[in-house]
Each structure stands twice: as structure tokens, then as C-alpha cells.
PDB file of C-alpha atoms in Angstrom:
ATOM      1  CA  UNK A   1     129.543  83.020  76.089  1.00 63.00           C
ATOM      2  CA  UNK A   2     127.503  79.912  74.867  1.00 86.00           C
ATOM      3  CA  UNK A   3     129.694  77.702  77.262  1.00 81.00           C
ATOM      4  CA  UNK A   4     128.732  80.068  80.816  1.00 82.00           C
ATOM      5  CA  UNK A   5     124.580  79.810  79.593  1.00 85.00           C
ATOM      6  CA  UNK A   6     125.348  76.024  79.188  1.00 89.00           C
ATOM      7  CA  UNK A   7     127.352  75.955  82.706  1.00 87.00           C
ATOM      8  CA  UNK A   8     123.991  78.538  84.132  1.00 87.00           C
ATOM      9  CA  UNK A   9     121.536  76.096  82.883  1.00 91.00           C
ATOM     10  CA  UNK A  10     122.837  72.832  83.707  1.00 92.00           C
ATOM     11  CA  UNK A  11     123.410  73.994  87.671  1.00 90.00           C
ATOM     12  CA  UNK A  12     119.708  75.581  87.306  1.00 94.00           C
ATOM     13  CA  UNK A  13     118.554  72.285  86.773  1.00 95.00           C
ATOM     14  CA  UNK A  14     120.611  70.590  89.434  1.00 95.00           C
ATOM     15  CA  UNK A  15     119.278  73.303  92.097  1.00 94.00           C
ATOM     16  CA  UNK A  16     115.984  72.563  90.824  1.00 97.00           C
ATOM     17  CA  UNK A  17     116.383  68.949  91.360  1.00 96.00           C
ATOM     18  CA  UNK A  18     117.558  69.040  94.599  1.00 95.00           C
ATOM     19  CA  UNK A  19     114.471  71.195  95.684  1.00 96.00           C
ATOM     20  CA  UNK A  20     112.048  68.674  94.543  1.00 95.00           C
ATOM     21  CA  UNK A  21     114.060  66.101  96.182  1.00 95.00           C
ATOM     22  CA  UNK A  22     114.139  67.978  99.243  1.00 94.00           C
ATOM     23  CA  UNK A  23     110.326  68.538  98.946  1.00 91.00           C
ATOM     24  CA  UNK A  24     109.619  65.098  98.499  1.00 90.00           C
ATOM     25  CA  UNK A  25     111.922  64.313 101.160  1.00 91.00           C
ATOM     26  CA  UNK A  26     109.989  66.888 103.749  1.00 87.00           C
ATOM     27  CA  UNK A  27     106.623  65.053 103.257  1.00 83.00           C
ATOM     28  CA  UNK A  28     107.919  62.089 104.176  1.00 84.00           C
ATOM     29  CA  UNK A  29     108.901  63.526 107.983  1.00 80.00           C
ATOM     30  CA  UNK A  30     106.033  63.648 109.990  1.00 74.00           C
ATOM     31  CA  UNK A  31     105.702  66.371 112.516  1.00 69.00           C
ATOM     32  CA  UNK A  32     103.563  66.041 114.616  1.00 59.00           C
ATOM     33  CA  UNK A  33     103.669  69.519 116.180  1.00 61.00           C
ATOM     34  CA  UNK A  34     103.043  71.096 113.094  1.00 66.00           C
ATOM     35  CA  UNK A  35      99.379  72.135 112.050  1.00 70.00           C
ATOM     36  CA  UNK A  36      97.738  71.433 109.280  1.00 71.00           C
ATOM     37  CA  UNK A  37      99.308  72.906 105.836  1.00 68.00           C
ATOM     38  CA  UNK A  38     102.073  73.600 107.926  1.00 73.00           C
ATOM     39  CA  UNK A  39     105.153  72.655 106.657  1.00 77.00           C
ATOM     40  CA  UNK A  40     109.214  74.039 107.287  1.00 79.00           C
ATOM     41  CA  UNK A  41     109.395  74.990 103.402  1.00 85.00           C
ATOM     42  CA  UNK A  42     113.128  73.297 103.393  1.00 88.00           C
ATOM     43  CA  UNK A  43     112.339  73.474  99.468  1.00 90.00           C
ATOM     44  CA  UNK A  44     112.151  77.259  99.306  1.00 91.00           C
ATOM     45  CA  UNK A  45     115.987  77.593 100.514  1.00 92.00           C
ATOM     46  CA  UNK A  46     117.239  76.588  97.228  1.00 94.00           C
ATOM     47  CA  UNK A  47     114.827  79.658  95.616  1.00 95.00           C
ATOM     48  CA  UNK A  48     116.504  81.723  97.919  1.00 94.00           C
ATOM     49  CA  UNK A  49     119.780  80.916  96.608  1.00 93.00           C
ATOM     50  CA  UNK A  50     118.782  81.211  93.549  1.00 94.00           C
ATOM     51  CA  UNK A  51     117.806  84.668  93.915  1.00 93.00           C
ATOM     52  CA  UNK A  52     120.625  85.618  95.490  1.00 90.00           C
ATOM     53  CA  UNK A  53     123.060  84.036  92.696  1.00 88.00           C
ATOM     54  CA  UNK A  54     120.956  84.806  89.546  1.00 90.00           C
ATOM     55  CA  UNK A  55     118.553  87.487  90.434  1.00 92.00           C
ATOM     56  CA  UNK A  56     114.113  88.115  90.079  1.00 94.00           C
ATOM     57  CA  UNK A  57     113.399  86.041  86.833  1.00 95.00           C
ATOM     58  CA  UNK A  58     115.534  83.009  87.436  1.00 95.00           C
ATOM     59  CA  UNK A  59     113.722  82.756  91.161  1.00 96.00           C
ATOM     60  CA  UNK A  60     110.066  83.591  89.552  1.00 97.00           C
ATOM     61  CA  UNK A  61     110.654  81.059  86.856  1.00 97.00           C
ATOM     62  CA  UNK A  62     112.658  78.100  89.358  1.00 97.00           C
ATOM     63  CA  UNK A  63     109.468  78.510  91.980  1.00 96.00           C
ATOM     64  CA  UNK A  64     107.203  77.804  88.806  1.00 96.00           C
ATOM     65  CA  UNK A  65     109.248  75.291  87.856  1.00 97.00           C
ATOM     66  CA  UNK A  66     109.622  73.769  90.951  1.00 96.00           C
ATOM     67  CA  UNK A  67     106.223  73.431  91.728  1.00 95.00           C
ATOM     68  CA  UNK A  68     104.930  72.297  88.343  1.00 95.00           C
ATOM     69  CA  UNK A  69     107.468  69.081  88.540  1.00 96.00           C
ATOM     70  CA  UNK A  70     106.299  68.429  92.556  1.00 93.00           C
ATOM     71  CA  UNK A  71     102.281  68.653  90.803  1.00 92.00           C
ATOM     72  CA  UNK A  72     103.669  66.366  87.939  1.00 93.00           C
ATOM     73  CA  UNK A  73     105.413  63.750  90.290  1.00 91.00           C
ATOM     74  CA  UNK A  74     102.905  64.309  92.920  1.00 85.00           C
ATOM     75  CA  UNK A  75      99.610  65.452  93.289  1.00 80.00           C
ATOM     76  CA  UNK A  76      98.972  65.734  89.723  1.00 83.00           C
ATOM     77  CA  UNK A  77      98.305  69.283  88.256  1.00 80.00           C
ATOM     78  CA  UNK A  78      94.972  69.125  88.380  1.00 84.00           C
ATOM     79  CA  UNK A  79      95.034  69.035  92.616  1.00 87.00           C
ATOM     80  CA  UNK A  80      93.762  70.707  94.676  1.00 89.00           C
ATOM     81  CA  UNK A  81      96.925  70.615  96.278  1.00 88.00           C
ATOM     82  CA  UNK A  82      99.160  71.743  93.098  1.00 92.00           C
ATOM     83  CA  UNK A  83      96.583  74.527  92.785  1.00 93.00           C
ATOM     84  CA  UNK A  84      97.463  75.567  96.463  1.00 91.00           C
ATOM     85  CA  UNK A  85     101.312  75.069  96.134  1.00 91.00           C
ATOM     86  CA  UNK A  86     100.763  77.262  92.930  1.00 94.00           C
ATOM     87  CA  UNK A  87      98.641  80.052  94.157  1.00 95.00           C
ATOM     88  CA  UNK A  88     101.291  80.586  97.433  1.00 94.00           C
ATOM     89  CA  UNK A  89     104.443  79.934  95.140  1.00 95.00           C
ATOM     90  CA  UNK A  90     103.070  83.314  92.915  1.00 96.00           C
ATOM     91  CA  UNK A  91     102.228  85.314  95.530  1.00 97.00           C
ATOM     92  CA  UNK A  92     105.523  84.600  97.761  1.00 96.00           C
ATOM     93  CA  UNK A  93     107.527  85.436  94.494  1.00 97.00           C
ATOM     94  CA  UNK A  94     105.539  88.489  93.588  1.00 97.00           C
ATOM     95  CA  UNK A  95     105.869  89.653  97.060  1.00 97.00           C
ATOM     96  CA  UNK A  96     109.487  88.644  97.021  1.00 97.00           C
ATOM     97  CA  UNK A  97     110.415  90.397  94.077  1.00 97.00           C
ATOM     98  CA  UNK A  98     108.773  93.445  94.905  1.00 96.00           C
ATOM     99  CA  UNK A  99     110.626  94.006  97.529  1.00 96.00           C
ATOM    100  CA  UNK A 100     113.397  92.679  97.011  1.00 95.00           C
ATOM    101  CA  UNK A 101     113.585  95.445  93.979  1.00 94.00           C
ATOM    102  CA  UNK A 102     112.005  97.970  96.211  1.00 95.00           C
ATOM    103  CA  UNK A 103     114.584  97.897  98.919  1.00 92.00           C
ATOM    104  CA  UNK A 104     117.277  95.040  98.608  1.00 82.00           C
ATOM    105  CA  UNK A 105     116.361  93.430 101.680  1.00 90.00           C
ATOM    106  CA  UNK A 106     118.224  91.018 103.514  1.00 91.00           C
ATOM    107  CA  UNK A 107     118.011  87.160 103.233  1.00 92.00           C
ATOM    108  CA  UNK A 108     115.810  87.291 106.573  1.00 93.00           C
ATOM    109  CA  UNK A 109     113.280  89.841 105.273  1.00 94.00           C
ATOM    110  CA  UNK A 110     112.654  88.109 102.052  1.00 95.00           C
ATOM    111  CA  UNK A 111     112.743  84.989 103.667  1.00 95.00           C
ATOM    112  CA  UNK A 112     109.944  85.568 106.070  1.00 95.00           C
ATOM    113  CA  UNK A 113     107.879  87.706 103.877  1.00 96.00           C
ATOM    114  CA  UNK A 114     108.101  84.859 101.228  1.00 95.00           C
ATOM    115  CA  UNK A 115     106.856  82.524 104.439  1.00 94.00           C
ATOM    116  CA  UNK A 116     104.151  84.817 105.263  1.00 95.00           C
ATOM    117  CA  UNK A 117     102.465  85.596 101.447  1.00 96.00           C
ATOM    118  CA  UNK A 118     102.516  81.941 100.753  1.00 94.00           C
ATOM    119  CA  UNK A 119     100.571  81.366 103.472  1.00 92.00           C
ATOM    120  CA  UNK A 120      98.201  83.938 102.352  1.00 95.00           C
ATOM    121  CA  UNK A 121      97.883  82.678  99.149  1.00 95.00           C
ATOM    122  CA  UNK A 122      97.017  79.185  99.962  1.00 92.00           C
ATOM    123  CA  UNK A 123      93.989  80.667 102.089  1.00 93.00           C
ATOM    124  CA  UNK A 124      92.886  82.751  99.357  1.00 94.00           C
ATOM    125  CA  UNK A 125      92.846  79.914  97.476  1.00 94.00           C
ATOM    126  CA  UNK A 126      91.228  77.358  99.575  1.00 92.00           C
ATOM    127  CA  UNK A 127      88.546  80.550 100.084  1.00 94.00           C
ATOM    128  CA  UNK A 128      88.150  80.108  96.457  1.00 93.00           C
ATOM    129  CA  UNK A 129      87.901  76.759  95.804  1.00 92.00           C
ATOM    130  CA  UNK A 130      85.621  75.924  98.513  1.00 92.00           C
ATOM    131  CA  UNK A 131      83.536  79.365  98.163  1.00 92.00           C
ATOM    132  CA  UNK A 132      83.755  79.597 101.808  1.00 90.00           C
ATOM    133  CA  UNK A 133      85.557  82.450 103.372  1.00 91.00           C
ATOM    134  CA  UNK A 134      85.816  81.393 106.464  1.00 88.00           C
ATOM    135  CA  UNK A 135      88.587  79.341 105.828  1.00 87.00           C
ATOM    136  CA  UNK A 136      90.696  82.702 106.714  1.00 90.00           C
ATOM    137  CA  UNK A 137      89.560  82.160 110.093  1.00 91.00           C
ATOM    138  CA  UNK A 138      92.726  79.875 109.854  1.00 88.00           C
ATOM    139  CA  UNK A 139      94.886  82.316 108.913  1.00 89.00           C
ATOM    140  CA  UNK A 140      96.123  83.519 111.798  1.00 91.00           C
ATOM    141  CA  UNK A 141      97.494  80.642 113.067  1.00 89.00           C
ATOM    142  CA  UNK A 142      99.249  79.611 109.463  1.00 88.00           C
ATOM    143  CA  UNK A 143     101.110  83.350 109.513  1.00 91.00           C
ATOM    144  CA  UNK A 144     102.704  82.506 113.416  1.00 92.00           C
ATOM    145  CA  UNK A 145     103.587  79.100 112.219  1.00 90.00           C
ATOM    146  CA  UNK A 146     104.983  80.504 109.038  1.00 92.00           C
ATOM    147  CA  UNK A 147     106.790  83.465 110.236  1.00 94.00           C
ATOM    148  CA  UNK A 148     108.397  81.199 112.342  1.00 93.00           C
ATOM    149  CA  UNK A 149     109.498  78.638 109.666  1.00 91.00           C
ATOM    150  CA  UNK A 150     110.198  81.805 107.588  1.00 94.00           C
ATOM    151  CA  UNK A 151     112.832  82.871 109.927  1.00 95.00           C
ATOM    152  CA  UNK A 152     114.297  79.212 110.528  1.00 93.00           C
ATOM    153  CA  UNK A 153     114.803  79.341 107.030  1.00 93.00           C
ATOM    154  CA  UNK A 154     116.545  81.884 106.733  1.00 94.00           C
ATOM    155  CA  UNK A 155     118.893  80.492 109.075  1.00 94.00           C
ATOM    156  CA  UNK A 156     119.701  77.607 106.773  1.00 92.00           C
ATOM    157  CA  UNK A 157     119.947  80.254 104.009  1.00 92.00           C
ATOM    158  CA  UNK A 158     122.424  82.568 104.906  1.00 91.00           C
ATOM    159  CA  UNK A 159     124.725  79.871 106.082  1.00 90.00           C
ATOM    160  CA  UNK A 160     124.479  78.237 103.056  1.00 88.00           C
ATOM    161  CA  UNK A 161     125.444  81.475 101.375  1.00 86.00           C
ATOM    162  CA  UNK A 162     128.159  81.963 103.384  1.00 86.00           C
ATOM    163  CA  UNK A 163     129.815  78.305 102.882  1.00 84.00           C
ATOM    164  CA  UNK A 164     128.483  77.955  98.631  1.00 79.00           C
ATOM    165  CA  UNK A 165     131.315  79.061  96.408  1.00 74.00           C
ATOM    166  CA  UNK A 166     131.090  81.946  94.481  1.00 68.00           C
ATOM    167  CA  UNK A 167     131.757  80.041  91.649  1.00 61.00           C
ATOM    168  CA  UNK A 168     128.527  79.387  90.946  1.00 62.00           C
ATOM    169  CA  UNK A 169     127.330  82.711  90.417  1.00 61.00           C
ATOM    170  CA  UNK A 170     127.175  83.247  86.826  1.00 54.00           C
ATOM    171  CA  UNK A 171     126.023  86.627  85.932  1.00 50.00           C
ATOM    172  CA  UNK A 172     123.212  87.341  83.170  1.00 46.00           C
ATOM    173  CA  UNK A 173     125.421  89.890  81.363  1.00 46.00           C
ATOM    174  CA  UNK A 174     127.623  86.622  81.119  1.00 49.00           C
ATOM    175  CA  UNK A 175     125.739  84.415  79.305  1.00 43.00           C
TER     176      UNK A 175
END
């Protein structure tokens, strides 16, 4: 029992590690078609994953996770920036998990929906901490770019499902 939470934890960790490496490997690529706060979320995958493999709380608490060390190593958590990540991280995993509960969607769904509230949430945050809301004029164009990525993503998801051995699932029930 002790040895499978041990096993859980240690490739939790190395998930989360290779999330903020592939975050801090995705700001390094410009693109230049890509608006601004638009980004192709290569990060988020390995949530996706871990959803799939470990269920609601291990996703809610790797997203937190996840973007607390990227603020640490970073921005700094005081940022503007870690206060954006942060604000679109809870809402995407709110939204996420509510559904996902709701109706067991499909790696696609969730993928996209996650895409689309995170992009929400970083406008309702930028509203906030500028006290101007017509930032959300900008909104529009961050959902297109993001249900695009969204999708994309869950591309890259669902083949990496596929091709991940099942080995790694380790159930809660298990630990």
C-alpha cells in the first residue's frame, strides 16, 4: 500500500516537472503568428493526463502546483503574470471538473473547454487588475485562438494516451 502512494507520488512529481519544463521550454519559441497572451498551452497536456490517470483532485492540485513553481522560477508570485496564469489555471480546472463529473466527456471536450475558460479567466483578471473592462473587448479573439489551440491539444493528448502505458495508472483506492 505505502509502496504504490510512494510509486503515485514520485511519477506526480516527474509529470509535474516535465510540465514546467515544457512551459519554460514554450516561452522560449517565438511565434510570431500568435497574438498577444496567446500561447499553444503544450504545458496543459500533462494535466490532461493526469486527469485521465488519477482523476479531479490530482489535476486541480498538479495545475496549482504547476503554476505556483512556473510563478516561483519565473515571474515571481507576486506578477501580474502569475496572477493571470493563476486566475485561468482555476477557472479551466473548475470548468474542467465540472464537467468532466457532469458528463465524462471526452479528451477533446475537456480539452477545449479547459482552452476556452482559461482564456476567460485571464480577461477577468486583467479587467480586474487594471479596473478597466474593456479589456474583454479582447476576448473574442483570445477564445478563436484558444479553441483552436484547445483542439490541437487535444490531438497531442489522446495520442499520448493511446501510446503511455497503463502502468502508470495507479488507482486512489490503491494507495
Amino acid at each position: 500500500m505505502e509502496a504504490k502512494r510512494v510509486q503515485k507520488l514520485v511519477r506526480f512529481a516527474m509529470l509535474l516537472a516535465v510540465s514546467v519544463i515544457i512551459h519554460y521550454i514554450e516561452s522560449l519559441i517565438p511565434i510570431p503568428f500568435m497574438f498577444p497572451g496567446v500561447k499553444l498551452g503544450l504545458a496543459n497536456a500533462v494535466g490532461l493526463i493526469v486527469l485521465a490517470f488519477w482523476g479531479t483532485k490530482d489535476f486541480f492540485t498538479f495545475g496549482l502546483f504547476r503554476v505556483l513553481i512556473v510563478g516561483i522560477l519565473r515571474t515571481g508570485i507576486f506578477s501580474t503574470a502569475f496572477f493571470l496564469s493563476l486566475t485561468g489555471t482555476l477557472l479551466s480546472a473548475i470548468m474542467v471538473i465540472l464537467i468532466y463529473k457532469l458528463t465524462k466527456a471526452s479528451v477533446l471536450s475537456l480539452s477545449i473547454i479547459g482552452s476556452l475558460f482559461h482564456g476567460l479567466g485571464q480577461i477577468l483578471a486583467v479587467c480586474f487588475i487594471y479596473n478597466n473592462i474593456y479589456m474583454i473587448s479582447y476576448l473574442p479573439v483570445l477564445l478563436i485562438a484558444n479553441f483552436i489551440t484547445g483542439y490541437l491539444l487535444s490531438l497531442v493528448v489522446k495520442s499520448l494516451l493511446e501510446r503511455l502505458p497503463s502502468s502508470l495508472y495507479i488507482r486512489a483506492e490503491e494507495c
